[in-house]
Coordinates of C-alpha atoms in Angstrom, one line a residue:
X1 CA 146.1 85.5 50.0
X2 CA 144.3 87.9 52.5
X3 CA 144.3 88.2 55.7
X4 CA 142.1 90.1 57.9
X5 CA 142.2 91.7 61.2
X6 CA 140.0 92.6 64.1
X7 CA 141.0 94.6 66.8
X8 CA 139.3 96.5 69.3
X9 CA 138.8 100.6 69.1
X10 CA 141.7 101.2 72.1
X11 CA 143.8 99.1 70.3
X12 CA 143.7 99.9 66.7
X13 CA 147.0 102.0 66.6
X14 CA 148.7 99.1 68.7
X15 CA 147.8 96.6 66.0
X16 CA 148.7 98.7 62.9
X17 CA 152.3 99.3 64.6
X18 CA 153.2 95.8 65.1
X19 CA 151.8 94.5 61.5
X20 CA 153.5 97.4 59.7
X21 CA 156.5 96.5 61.6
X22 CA 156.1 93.1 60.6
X23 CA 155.6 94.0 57.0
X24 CA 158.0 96.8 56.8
X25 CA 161.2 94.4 56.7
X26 CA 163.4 94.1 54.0
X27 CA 162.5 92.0 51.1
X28 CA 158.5 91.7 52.3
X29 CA 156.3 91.7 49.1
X30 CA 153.5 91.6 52.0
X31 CA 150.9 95.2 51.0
X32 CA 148.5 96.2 54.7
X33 CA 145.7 98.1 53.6
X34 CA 143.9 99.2 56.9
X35 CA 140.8 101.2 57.3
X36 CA 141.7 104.3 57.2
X37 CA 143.7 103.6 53.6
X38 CA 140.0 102.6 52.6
X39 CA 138.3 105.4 54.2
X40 CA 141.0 107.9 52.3
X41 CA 140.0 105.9 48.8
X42 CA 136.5 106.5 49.6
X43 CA 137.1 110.2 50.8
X44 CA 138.7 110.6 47.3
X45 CA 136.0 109.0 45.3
X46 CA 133.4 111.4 47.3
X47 CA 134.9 114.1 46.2
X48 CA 135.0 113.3 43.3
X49 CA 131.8 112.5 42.7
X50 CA 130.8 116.5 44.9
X51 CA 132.8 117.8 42.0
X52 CA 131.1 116.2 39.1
X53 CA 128.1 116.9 40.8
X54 CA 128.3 120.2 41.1
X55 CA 129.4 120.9 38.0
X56 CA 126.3 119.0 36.2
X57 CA 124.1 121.0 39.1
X58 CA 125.8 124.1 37.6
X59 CA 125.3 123.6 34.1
X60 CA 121.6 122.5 34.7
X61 CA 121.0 125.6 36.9
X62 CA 122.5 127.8 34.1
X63 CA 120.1 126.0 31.5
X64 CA 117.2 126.6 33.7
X65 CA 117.8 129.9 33.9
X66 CA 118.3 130.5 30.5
X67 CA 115.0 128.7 30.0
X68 CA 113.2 130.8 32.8
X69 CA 114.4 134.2 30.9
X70 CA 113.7 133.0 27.5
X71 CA 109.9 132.3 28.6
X72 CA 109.1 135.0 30.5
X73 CA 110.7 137.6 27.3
X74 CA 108.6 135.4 25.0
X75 CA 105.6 135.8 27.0
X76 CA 105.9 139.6 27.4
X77 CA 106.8 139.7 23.8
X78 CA 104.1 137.9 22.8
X79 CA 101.6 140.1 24.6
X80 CA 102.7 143.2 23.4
X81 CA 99.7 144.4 22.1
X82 CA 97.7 143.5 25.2
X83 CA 100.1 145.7 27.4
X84 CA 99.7 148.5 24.6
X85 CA 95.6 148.3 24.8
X86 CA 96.4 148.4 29.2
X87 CA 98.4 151.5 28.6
X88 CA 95.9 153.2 26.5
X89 CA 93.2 152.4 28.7
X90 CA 94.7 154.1 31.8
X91 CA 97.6 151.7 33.2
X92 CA 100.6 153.1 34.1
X93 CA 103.7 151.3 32.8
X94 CA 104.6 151.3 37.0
X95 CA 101.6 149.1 37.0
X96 CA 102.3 147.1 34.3
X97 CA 105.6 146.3 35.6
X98 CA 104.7 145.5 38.9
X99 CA 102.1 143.1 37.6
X100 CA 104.6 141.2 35.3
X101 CA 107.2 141.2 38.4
X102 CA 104.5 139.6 40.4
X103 CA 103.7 136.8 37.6
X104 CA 107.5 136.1 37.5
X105 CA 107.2 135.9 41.3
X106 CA 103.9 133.4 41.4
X107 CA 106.2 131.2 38.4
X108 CA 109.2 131.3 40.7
X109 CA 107.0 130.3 44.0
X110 CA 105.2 127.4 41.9
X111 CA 109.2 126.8 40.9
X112 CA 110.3 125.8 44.3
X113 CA 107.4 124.3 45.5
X114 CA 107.2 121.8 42.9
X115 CA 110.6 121.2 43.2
X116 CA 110.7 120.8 46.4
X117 CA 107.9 118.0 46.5
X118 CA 109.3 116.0 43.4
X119 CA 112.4 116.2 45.0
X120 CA 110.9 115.2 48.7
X121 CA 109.3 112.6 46.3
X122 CA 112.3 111.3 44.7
X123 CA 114.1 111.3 47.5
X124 CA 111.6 108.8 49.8
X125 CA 111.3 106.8 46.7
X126 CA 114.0 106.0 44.8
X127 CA 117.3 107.6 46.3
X128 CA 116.5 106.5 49.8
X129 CA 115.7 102.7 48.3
X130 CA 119.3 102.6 46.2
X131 CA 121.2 103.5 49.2
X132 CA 119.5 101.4 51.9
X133 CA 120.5 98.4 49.7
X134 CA 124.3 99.4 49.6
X135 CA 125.9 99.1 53.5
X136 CA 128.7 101.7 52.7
X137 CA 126.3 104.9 52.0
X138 CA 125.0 107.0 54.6
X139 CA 122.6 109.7 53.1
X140 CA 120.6 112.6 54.5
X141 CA 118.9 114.9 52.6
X142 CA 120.1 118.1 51.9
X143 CA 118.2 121.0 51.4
X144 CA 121.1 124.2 51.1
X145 CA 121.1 124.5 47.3
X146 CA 117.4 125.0 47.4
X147 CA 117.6 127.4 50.0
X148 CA 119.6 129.6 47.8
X149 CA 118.5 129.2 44.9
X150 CA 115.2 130.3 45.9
X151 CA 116.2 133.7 46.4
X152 CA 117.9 133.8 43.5
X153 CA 114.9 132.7 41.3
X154 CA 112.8 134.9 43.1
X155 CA 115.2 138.0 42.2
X156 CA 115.7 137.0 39.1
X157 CA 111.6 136.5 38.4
X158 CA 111.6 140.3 39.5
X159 CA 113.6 142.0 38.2
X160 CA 113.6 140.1 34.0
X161 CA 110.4 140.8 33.4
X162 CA 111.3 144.7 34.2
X163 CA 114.0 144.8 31.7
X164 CA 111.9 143.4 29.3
X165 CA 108.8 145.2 29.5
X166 CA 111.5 148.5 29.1
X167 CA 112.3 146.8 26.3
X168 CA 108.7 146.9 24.3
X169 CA 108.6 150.1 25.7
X170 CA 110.7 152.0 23.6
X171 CA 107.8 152.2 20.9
X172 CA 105.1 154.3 21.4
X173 CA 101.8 153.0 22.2
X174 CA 99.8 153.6 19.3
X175 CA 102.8 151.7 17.3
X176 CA 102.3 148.6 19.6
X177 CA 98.5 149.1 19.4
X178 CA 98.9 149.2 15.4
X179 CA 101.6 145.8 15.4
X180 CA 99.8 142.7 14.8

């Protein structure tokens, strides 16, 4: 059997004295959940569900950086012969790395702005549909994690392609000119 209980704001910690009084006795197999012993369930479930979260947010940042350093290596790798044929026509390798930080840069802006319009996307469409249709959510968008992982990106699109392109570099540039 349930029973439930209304009372009004001012009165709440009036009511929840005199039931657990009532309930408190000797030999009562009566149980009161109130409220706030749902809103301390609920608290526990959220964090929870912050912890897997950010530990899935982790592991997929982790992979996408991996992913962004593998391409951009592979892509200066790959055009190791057309930096060779730049250096022996006059550009410095100062030049040449300043133009591959500035592709890593224009990949890292595209980055965010994508994301964050598939995620504005996402968000109008389907999140914000889910949790309209369940009473006990409240949502708001938050937009902290892309705020710093932008910079991050943005360093990291900077400063990869220089280590790589020091990389190729150790050759000579006849040798890359002569590499197929």
């Amino acid at each position: 059997m349930t029973v439930m209980m209304n009372a009004e704001e001012n009165r709440f910690d009036d009511v929840d004295t005199q039931i657990r009084y009532m309930t408190d006795s000797d030999g009562s197999q009566l149980m009161v959940k109130s409220k706030q012993t749902y809103l301390d369930e609920f608290r526990d479930f959220i964090r929870m569900i912050k912890l897997v979260g950010g530990m899935l947010s982790c592991i997929l940042a982790l992979i996408g950086i991996l992913n962004f350093i593998n391409a951009v290596v592979t892509g200066i790798i790959s055009r190791k012969r057309e930096m060779a044929m730049m250096n022996a026509v006059g550009m410095t390798g100062g030049q040449l790395k300043k133009m591959l930080m500035w592709e890593g840069v224009h990949y890292a802006v595209f980055t965010a702005v994508c994301s964050l319009v598939i995620g504005l996307l996402l968000d109008n469409v389907v999140v914000k549909s889910i949790t309209s249709q369940l009473f006990f959510f409240t949502y708001h968008l938050t937009v902290l994690p892309m705020i710093i992982s932008v910079p991050v990106l943005l360093a990291l699109s900077a400063v990869i392609p220089s280590i790589a392109y020091k990389a190729i570099c150790r050759e000579s540039v006849v040798d890359r000119l002569r590499e197929n």
